[in-house]
mmCIF file with all atom_site columns, C-alpha atoms in Angstrom:
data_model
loop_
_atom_site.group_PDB
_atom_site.id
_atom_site.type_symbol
_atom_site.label_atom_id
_atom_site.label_alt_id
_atom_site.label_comp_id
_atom_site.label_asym_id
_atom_site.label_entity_id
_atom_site.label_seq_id
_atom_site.pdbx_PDB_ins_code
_atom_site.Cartn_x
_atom_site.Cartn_y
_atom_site.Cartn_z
_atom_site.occupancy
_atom_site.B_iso_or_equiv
_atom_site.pdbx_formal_charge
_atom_site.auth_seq_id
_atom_site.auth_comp_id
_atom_site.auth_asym_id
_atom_site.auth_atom_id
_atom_site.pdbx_PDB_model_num
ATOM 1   C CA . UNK U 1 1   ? -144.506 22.323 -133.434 1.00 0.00 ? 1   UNK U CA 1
ATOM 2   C CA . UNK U 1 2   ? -145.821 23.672 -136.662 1.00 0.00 ? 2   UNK U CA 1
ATOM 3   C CA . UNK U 1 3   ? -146.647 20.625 -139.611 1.00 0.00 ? 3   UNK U CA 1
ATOM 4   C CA . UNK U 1 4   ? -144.286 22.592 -142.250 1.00 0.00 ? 4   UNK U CA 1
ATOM 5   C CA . UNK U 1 5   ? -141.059 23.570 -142.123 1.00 0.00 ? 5   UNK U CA 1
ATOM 6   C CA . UNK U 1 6   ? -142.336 27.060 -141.758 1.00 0.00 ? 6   UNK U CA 1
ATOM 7   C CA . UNK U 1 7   ? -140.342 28.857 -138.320 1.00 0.00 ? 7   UNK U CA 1
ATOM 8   C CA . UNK U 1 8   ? -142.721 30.173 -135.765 1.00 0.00 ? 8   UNK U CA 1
ATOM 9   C CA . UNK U 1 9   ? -140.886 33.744 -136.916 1.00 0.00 ? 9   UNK U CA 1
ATOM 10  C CA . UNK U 1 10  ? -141.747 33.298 -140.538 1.00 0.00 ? 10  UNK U CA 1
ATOM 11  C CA . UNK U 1 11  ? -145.628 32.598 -139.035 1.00 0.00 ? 11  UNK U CA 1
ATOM 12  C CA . UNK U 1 12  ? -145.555 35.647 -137.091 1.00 0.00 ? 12  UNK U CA 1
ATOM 13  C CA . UNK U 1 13  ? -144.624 37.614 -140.012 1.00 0.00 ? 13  UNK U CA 1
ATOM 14  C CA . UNK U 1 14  ? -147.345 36.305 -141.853 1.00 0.00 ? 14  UNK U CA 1
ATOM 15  C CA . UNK U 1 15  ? -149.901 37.523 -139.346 1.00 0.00 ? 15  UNK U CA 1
ATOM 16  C CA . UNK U 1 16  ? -148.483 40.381 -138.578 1.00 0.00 ? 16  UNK U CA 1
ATOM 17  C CA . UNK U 1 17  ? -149.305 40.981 -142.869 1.00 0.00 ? 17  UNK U CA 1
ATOM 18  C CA . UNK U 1 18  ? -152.974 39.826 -142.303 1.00 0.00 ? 18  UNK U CA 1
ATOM 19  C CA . UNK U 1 19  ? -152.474 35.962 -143.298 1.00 0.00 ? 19  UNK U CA 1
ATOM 20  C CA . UNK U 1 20  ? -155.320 34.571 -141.638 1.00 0.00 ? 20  UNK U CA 1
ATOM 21  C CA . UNK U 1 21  ? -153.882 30.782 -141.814 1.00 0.00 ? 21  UNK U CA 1
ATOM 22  C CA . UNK U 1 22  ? -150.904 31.814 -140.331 1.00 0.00 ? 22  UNK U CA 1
ATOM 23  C CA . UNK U 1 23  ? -152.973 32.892 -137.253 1.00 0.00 ? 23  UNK U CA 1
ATOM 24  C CA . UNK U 1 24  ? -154.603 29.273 -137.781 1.00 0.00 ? 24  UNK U CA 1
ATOM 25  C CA . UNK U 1 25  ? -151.300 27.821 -137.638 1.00 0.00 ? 25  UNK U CA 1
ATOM 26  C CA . UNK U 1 26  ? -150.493 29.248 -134.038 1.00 0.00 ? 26  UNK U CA 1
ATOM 27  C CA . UNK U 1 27  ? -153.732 28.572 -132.871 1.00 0.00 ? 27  UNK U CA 1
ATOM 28  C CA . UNK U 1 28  ? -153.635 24.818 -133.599 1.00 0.00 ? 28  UNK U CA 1
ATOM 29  C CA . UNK U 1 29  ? -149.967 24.909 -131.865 1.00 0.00 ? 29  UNK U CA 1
ATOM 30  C CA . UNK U 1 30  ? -150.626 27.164 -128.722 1.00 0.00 ? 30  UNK U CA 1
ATOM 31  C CA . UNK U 1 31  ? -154.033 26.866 -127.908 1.00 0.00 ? 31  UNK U CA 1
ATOM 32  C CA . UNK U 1 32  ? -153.923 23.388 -126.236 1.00 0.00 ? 32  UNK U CA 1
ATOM 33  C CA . UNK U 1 33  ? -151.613 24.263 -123.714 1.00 0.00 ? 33  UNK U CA 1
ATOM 34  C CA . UNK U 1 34  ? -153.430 27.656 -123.257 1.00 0.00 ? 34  UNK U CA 1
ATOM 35  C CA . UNK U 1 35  ? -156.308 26.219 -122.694 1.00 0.00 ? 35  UNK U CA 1
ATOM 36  C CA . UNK U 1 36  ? -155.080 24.251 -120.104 1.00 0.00 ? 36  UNK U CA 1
ATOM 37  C CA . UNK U 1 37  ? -153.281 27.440 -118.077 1.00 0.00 ? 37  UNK U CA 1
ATOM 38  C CA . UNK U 1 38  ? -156.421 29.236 -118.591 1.00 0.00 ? 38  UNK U CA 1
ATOM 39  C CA . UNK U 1 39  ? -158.463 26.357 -116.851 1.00 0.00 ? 39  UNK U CA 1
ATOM 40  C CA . UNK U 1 40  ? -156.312 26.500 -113.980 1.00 0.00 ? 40  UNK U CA 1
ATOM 41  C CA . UNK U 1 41  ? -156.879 29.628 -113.572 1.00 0.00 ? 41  UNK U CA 1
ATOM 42  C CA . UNK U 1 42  ? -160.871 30.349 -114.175 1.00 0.00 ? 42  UNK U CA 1
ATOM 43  C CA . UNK U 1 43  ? -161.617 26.568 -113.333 1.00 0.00 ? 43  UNK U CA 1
ATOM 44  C CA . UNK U 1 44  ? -164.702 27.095 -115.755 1.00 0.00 ? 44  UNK U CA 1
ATOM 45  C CA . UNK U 1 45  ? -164.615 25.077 -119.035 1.00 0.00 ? 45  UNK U CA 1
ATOM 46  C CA . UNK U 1 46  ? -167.133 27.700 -121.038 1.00 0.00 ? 46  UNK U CA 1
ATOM 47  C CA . UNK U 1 47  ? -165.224 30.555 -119.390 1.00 0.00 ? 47  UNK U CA 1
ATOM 48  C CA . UNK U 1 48  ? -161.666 29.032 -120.777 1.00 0.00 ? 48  UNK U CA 1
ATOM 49  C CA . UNK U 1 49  ? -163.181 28.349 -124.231 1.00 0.00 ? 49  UNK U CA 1
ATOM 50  C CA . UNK U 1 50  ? -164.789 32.118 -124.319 1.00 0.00 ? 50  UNK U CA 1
ATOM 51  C CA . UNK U 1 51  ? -161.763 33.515 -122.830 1.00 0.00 ? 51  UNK U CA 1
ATOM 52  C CA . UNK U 1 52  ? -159.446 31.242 -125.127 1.00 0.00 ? 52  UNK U CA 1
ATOM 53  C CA . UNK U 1 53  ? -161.254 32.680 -128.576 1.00 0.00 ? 53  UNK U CA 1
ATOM 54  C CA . UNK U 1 54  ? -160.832 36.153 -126.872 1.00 0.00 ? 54  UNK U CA 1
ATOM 55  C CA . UNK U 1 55  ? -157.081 35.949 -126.458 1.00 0.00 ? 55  UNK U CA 1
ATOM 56  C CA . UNK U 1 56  ? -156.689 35.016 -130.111 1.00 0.00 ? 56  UNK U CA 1
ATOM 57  C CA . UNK U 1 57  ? -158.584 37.662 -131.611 1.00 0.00 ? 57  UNK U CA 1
ATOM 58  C CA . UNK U 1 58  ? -156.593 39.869 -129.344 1.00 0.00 ? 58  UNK U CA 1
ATOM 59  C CA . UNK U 1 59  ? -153.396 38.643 -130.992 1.00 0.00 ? 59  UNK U CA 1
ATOM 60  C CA . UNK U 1 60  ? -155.160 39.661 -134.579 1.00 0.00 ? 60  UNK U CA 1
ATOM 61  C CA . UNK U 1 61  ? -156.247 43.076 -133.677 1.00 0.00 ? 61  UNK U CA 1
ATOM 62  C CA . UNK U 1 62  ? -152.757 43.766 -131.969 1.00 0.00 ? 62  UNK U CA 1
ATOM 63  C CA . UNK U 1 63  ? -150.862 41.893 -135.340 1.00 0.00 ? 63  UNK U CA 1
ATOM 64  C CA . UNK U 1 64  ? -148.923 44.736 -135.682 1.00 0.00 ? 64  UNK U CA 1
ATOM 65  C CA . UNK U 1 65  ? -147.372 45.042 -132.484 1.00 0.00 ? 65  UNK U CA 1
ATOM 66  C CA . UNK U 1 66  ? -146.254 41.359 -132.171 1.00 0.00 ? 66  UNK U CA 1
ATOM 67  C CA . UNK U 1 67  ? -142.250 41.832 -132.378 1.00 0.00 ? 67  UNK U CA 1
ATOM 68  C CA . UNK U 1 68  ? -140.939 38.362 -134.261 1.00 0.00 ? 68  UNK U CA 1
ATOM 69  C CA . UNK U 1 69  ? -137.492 38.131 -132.524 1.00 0.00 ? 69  UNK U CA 1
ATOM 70  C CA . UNK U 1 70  ? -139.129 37.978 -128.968 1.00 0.00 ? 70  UNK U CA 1
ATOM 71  C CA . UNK U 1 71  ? -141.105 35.432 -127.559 1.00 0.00 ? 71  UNK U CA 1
ATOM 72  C CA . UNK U 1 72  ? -144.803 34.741 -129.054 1.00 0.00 ? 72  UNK U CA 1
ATOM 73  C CA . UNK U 1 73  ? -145.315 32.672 -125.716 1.00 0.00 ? 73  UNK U CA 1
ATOM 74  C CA . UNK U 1 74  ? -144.685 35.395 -123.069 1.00 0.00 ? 74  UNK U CA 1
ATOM 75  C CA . UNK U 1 75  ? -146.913 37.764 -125.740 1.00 0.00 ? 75  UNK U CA 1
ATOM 76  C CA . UNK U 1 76  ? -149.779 34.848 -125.848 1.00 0.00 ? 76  UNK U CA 1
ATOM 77  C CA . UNK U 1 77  ? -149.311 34.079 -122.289 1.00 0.00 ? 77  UNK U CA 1
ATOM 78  C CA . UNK U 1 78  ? -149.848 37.466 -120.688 1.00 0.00 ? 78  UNK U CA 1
ATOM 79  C CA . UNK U 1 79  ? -152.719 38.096 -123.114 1.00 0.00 ? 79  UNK U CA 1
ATOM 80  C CA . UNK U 1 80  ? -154.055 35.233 -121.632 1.00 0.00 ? 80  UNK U CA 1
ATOM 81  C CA . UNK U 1 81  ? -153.755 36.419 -117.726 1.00 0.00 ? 81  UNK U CA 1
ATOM 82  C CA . UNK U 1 82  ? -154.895 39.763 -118.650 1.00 0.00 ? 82  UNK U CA 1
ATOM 83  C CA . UNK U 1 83  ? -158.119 38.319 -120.000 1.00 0.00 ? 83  UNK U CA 1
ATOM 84  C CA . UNK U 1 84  ? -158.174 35.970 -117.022 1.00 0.00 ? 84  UNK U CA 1
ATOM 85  C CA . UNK U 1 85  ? -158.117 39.319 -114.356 1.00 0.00 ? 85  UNK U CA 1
ATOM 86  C CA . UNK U 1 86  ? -160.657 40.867 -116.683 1.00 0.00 ? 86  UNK U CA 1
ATOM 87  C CA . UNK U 1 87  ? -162.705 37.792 -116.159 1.00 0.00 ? 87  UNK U CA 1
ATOM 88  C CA . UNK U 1 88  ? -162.513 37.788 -112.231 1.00 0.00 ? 88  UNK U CA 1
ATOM 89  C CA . UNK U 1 89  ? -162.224 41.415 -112.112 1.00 0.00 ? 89  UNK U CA 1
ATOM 90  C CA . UNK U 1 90  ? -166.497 40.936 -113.532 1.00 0.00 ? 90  UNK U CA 1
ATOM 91  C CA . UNK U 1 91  ? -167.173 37.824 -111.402 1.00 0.00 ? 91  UNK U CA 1
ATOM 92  C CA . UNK U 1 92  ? -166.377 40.493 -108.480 1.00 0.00 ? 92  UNK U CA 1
ATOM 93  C CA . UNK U 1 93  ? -169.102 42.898 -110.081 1.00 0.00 ? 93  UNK U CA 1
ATOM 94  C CA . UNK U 1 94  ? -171.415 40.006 -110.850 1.00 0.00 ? 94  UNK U CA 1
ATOM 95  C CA . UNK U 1 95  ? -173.195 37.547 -108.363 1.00 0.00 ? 95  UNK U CA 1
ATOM 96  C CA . UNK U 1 96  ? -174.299 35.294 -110.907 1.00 0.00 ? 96  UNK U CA 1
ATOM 97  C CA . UNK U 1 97  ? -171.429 34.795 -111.972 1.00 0.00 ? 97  UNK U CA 1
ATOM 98  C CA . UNK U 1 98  ? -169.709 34.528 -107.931 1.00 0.00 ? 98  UNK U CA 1
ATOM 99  C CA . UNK U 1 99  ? -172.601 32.053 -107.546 1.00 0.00 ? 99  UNK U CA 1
ATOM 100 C CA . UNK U 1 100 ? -171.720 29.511 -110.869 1.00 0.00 ? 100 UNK U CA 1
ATOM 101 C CA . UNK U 1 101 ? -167.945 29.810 -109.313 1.00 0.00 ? 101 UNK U CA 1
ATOM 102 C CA . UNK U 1 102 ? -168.901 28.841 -105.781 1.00 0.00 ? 102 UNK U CA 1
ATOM 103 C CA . UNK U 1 103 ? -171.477 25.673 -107.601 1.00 0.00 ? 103 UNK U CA 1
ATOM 104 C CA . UNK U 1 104 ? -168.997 24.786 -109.820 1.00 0.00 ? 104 UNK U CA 1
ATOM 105 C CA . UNK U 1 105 ? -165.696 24.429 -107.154 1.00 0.00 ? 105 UNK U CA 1
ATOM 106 C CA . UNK U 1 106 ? -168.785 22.191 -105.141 1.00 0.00 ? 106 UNK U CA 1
ATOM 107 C CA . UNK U 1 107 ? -169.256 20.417 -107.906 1.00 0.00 ? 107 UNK U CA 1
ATOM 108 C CA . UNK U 1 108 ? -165.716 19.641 -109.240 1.00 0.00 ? 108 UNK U CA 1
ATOM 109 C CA . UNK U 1 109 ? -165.287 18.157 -104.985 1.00 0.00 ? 109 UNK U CA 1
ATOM 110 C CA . UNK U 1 110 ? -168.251 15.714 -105.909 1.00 0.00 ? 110 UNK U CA 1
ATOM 111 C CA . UNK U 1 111 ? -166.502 14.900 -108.841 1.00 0.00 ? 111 UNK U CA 1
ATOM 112 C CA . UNK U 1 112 ? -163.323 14.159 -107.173 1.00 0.00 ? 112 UNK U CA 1
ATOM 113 C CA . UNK U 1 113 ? -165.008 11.824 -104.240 1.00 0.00 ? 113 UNK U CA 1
ATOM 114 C CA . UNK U 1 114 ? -166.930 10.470 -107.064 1.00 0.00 ? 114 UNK U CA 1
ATOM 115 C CA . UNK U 1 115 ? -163.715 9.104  -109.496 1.00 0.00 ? 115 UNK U CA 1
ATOM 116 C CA . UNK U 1 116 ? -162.062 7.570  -106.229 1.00 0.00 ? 116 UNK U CA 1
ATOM 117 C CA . UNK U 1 117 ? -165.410 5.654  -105.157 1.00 0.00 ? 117 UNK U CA 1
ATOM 118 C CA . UNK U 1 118 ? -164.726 3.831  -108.782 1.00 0.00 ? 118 UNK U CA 1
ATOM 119 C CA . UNK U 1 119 ? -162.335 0.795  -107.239 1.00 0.00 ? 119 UNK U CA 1
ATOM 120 C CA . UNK U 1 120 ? -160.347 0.601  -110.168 1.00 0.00 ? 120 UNK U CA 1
ATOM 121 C CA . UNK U 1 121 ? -159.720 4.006  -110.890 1.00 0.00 ? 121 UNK U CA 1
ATOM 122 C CA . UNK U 1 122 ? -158.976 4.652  -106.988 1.00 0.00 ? 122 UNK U CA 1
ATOM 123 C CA . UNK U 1 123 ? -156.334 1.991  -106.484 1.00 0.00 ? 123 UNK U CA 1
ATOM 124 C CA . UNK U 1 124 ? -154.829 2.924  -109.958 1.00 0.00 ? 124 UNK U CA 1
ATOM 125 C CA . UNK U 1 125 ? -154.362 6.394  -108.268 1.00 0.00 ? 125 UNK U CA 1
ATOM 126 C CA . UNK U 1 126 ? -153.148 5.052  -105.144 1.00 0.00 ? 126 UNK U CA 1
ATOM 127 C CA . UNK U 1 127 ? -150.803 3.092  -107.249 1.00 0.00 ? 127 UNK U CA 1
ATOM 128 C CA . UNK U 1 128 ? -149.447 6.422  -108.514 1.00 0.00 ? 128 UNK U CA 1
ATOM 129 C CA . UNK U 1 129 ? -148.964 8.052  -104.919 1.00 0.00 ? 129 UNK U CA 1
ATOM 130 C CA . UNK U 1 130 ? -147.304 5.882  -103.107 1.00 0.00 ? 130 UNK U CA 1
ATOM 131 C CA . UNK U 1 131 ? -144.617 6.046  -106.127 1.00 0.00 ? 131 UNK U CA 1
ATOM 132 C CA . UNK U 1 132 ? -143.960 9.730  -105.145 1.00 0.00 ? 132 UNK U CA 1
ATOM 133 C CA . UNK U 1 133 ? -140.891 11.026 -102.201 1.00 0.00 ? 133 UNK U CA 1
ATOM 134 C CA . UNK U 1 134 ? -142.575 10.593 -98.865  1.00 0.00 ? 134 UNK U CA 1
ATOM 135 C CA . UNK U 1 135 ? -143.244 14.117 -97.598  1.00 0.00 ? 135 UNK U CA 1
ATOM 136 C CA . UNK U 1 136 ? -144.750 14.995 -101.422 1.00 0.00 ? 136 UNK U CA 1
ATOM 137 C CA . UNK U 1 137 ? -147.083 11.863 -101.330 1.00 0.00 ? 137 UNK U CA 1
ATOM 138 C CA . UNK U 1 138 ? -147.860 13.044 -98.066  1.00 0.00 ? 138 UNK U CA 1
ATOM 139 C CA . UNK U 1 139 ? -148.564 16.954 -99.188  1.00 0.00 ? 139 UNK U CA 1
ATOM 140 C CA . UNK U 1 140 ? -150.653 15.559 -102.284 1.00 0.00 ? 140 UNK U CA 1
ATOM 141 C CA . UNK U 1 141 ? -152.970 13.909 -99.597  1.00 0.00 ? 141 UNK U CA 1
ATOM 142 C CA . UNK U 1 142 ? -153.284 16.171 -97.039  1.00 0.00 ? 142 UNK U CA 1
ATOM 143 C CA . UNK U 1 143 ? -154.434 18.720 -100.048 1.00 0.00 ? 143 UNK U CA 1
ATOM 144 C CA . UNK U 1 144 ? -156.063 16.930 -102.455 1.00 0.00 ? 144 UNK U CA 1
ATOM 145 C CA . UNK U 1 145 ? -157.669 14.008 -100.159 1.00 0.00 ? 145 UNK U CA 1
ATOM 146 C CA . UNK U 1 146 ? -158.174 15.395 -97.491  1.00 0.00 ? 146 UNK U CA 1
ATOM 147 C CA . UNK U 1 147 ? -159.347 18.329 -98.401  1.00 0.00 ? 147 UNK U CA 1
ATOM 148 C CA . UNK U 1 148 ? -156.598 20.705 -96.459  1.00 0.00 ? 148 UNK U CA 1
ATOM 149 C CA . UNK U 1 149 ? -155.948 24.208 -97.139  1.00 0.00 ? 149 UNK U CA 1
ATOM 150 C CA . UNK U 1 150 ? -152.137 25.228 -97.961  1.00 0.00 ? 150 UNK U CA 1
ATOM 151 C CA . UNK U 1 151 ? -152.141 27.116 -94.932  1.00 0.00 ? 151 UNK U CA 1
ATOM 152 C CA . UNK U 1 152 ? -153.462 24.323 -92.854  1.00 0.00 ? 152 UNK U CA 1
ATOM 153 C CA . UNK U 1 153 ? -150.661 21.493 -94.355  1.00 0.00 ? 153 UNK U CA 1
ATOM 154 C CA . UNK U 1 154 ? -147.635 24.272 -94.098  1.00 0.00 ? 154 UNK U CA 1
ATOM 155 C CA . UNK U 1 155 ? -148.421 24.542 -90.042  1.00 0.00 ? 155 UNK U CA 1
ATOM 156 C CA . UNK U 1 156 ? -149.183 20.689 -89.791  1.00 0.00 ? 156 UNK U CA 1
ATOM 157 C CA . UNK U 1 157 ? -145.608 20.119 -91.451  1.00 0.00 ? 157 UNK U CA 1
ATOM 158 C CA . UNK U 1 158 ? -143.866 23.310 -90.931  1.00 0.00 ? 158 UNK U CA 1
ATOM 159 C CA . UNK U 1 159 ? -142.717 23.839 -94.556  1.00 0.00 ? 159 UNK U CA 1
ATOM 160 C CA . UNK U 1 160 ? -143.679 26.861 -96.639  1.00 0.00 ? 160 UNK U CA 1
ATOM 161 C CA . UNK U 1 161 ? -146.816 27.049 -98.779  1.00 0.00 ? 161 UNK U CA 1
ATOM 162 C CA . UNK U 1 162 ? -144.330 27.352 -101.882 1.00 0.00 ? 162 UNK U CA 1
ATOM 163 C CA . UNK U 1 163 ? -143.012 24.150 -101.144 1.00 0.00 ? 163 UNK U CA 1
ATOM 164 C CA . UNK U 1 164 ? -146.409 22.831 -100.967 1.00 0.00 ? 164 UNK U CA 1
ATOM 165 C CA . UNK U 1 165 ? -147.609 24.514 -104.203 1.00 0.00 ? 165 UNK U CA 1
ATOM 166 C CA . UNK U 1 166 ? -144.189 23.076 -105.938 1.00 0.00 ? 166 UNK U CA 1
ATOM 167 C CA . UNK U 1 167 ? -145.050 19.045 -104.417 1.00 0.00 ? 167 UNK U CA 1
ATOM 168 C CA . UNK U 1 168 ? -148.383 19.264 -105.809 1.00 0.00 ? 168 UNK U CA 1
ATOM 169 C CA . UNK U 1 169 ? -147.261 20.331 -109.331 1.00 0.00 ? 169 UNK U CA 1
ATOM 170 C CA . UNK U 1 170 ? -144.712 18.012 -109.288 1.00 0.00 ? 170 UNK U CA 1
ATOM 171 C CA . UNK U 1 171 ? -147.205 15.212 -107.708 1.00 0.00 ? 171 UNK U CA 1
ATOM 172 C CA . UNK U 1 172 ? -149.764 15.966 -110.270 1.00 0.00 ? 172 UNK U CA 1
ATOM 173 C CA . UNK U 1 173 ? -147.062 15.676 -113.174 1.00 0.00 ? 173 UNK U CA 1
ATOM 174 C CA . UNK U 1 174 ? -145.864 12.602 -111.978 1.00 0.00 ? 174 UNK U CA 1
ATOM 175 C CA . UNK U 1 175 ? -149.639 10.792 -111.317 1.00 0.00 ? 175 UNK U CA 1
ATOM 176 C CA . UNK U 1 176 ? -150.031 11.893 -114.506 1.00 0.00 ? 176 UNK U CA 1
ATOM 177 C CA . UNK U 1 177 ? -147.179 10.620 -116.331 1.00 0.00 ? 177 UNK U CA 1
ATOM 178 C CA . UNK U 1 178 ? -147.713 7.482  -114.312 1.00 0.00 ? 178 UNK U CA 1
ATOM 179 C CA . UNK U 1 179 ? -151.334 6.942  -115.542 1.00 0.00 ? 179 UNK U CA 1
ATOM 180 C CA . UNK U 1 180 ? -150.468 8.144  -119.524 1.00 0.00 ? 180 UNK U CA 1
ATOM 181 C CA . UNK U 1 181 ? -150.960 4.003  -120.114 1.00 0.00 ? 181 UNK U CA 1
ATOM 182 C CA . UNK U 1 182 ? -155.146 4.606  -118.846 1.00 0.00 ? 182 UNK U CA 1
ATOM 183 C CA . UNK U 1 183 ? -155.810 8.006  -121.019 1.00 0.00 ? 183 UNK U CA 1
ATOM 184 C CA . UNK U 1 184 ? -159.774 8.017  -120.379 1.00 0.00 ? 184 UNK U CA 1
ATOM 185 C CA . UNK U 1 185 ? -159.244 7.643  -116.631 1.00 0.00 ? 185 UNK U CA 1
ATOM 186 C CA . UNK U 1 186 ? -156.224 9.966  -117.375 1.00 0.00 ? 186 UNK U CA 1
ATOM 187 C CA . UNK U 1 187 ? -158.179 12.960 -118.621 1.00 0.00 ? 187 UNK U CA 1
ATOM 188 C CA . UNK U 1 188 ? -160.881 12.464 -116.171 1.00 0.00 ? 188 UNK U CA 1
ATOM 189 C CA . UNK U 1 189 ? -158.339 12.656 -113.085 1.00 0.00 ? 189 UNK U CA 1
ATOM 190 C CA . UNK U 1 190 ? -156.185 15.671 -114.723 1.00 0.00 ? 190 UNK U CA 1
ATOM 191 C CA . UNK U 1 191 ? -159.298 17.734 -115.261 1.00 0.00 ? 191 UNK U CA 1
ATOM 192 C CA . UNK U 1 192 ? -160.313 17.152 -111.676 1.00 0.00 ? 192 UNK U CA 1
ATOM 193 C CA . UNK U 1 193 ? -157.049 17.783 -110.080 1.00 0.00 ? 193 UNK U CA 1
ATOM 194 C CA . UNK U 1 194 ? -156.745 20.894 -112.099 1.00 0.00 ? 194 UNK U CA 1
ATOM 195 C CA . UNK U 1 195 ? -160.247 22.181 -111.335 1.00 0.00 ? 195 UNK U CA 1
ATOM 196 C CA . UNK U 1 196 ? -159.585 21.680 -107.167 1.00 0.00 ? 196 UNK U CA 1
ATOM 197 C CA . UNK U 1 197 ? -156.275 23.369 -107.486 1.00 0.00 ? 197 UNK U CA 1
#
């Protein structure tokens, strides 16, 4: 995780003391995958970066309260949906910001239509589903290609919307893992799946 042999406990004790390359340190390791939970969750790129710089200089003005024998994730991680709430908690207050939200889910559709009118890409994908169990190749395109609410595909195939949340994060991680050999058309379809989640 960390390029030293440095322990993610001797890091933390370093910020906690004010070591501004320590906090470096756990920002290079944790902030990737943050990123990434935070985009699921705002489905704004500038909103994830602002809200990603916001968690971290949470964790610095809080140093002193990080405990070093319990997890840094869970500490990091509900920073993280805190600032997340505070973010939609505005976006309820603020109709700009409802409006860019409502543009930007059109837009991320467009996208999605878009990367499967590219031949290549599209059968590539298609490659990738019909590799998954029947009845979670079937969820991922009654959701994702067809445009189906959750509600909509647990009536059609009387299963619970938790089963249909858990196929589609298991489809997802599989189309991705299947398409890891293609990494541009990788990161285009991952950010698209995860912005029409």
């Amino acid at each position: 995780m960390f390029e030293t042999k440095e322990t993610e406990k001797e890091i933390l004790l370093q910020i906690i003391q004010g070591d501004e390359l320590a906090l470096e340190k756990i920002y290079k390791s944790y902030s990737p995958g943050l990123y990434g939970h935070l985009l699921r969750l705002v489905k704004s790129v500038p909103q994830t970066e602002e809200i990603l710089q916001d968690v971290f200089l949470k964790v610095w003005e809080y140093r002193a309260s990080i405990d070093p024998e319990k997890s840094f994730r869970a500490f990091l991680f509900k920073i993280a949906e805190n600032k997340a709430y505070d973010f939609f908690r505005k976006a309820s207050r603020d109709k700009t910001l409802q409006a860019e939200l409502i543009t930007l889910s059109t837009v991320n559709y467009m996208a999605f239509e878009e990367f499967l009118a590219n031949e290549e890409k599209s059968a590539l994908l298609e490659k990738a589903i019909n590799e998954l169990p029947p009845q979670r190749q079937q969820v991922f395109r009654l959701c994702k290609l067809e445009g189906k609410s959750y509600r909509e595909v647990s009536e059609l195939l009387n299963i619970s919307q938790s089963t249909i949340s858990d196929h589609i994060v298991k489809a997802t991680k599989a189309i991705r893992a299947h398409m890891e050999s293609y990494p541009n058309i990788l990161l285009g379809l991952a950010m698209i799946i995860w912005l029409i989640s």
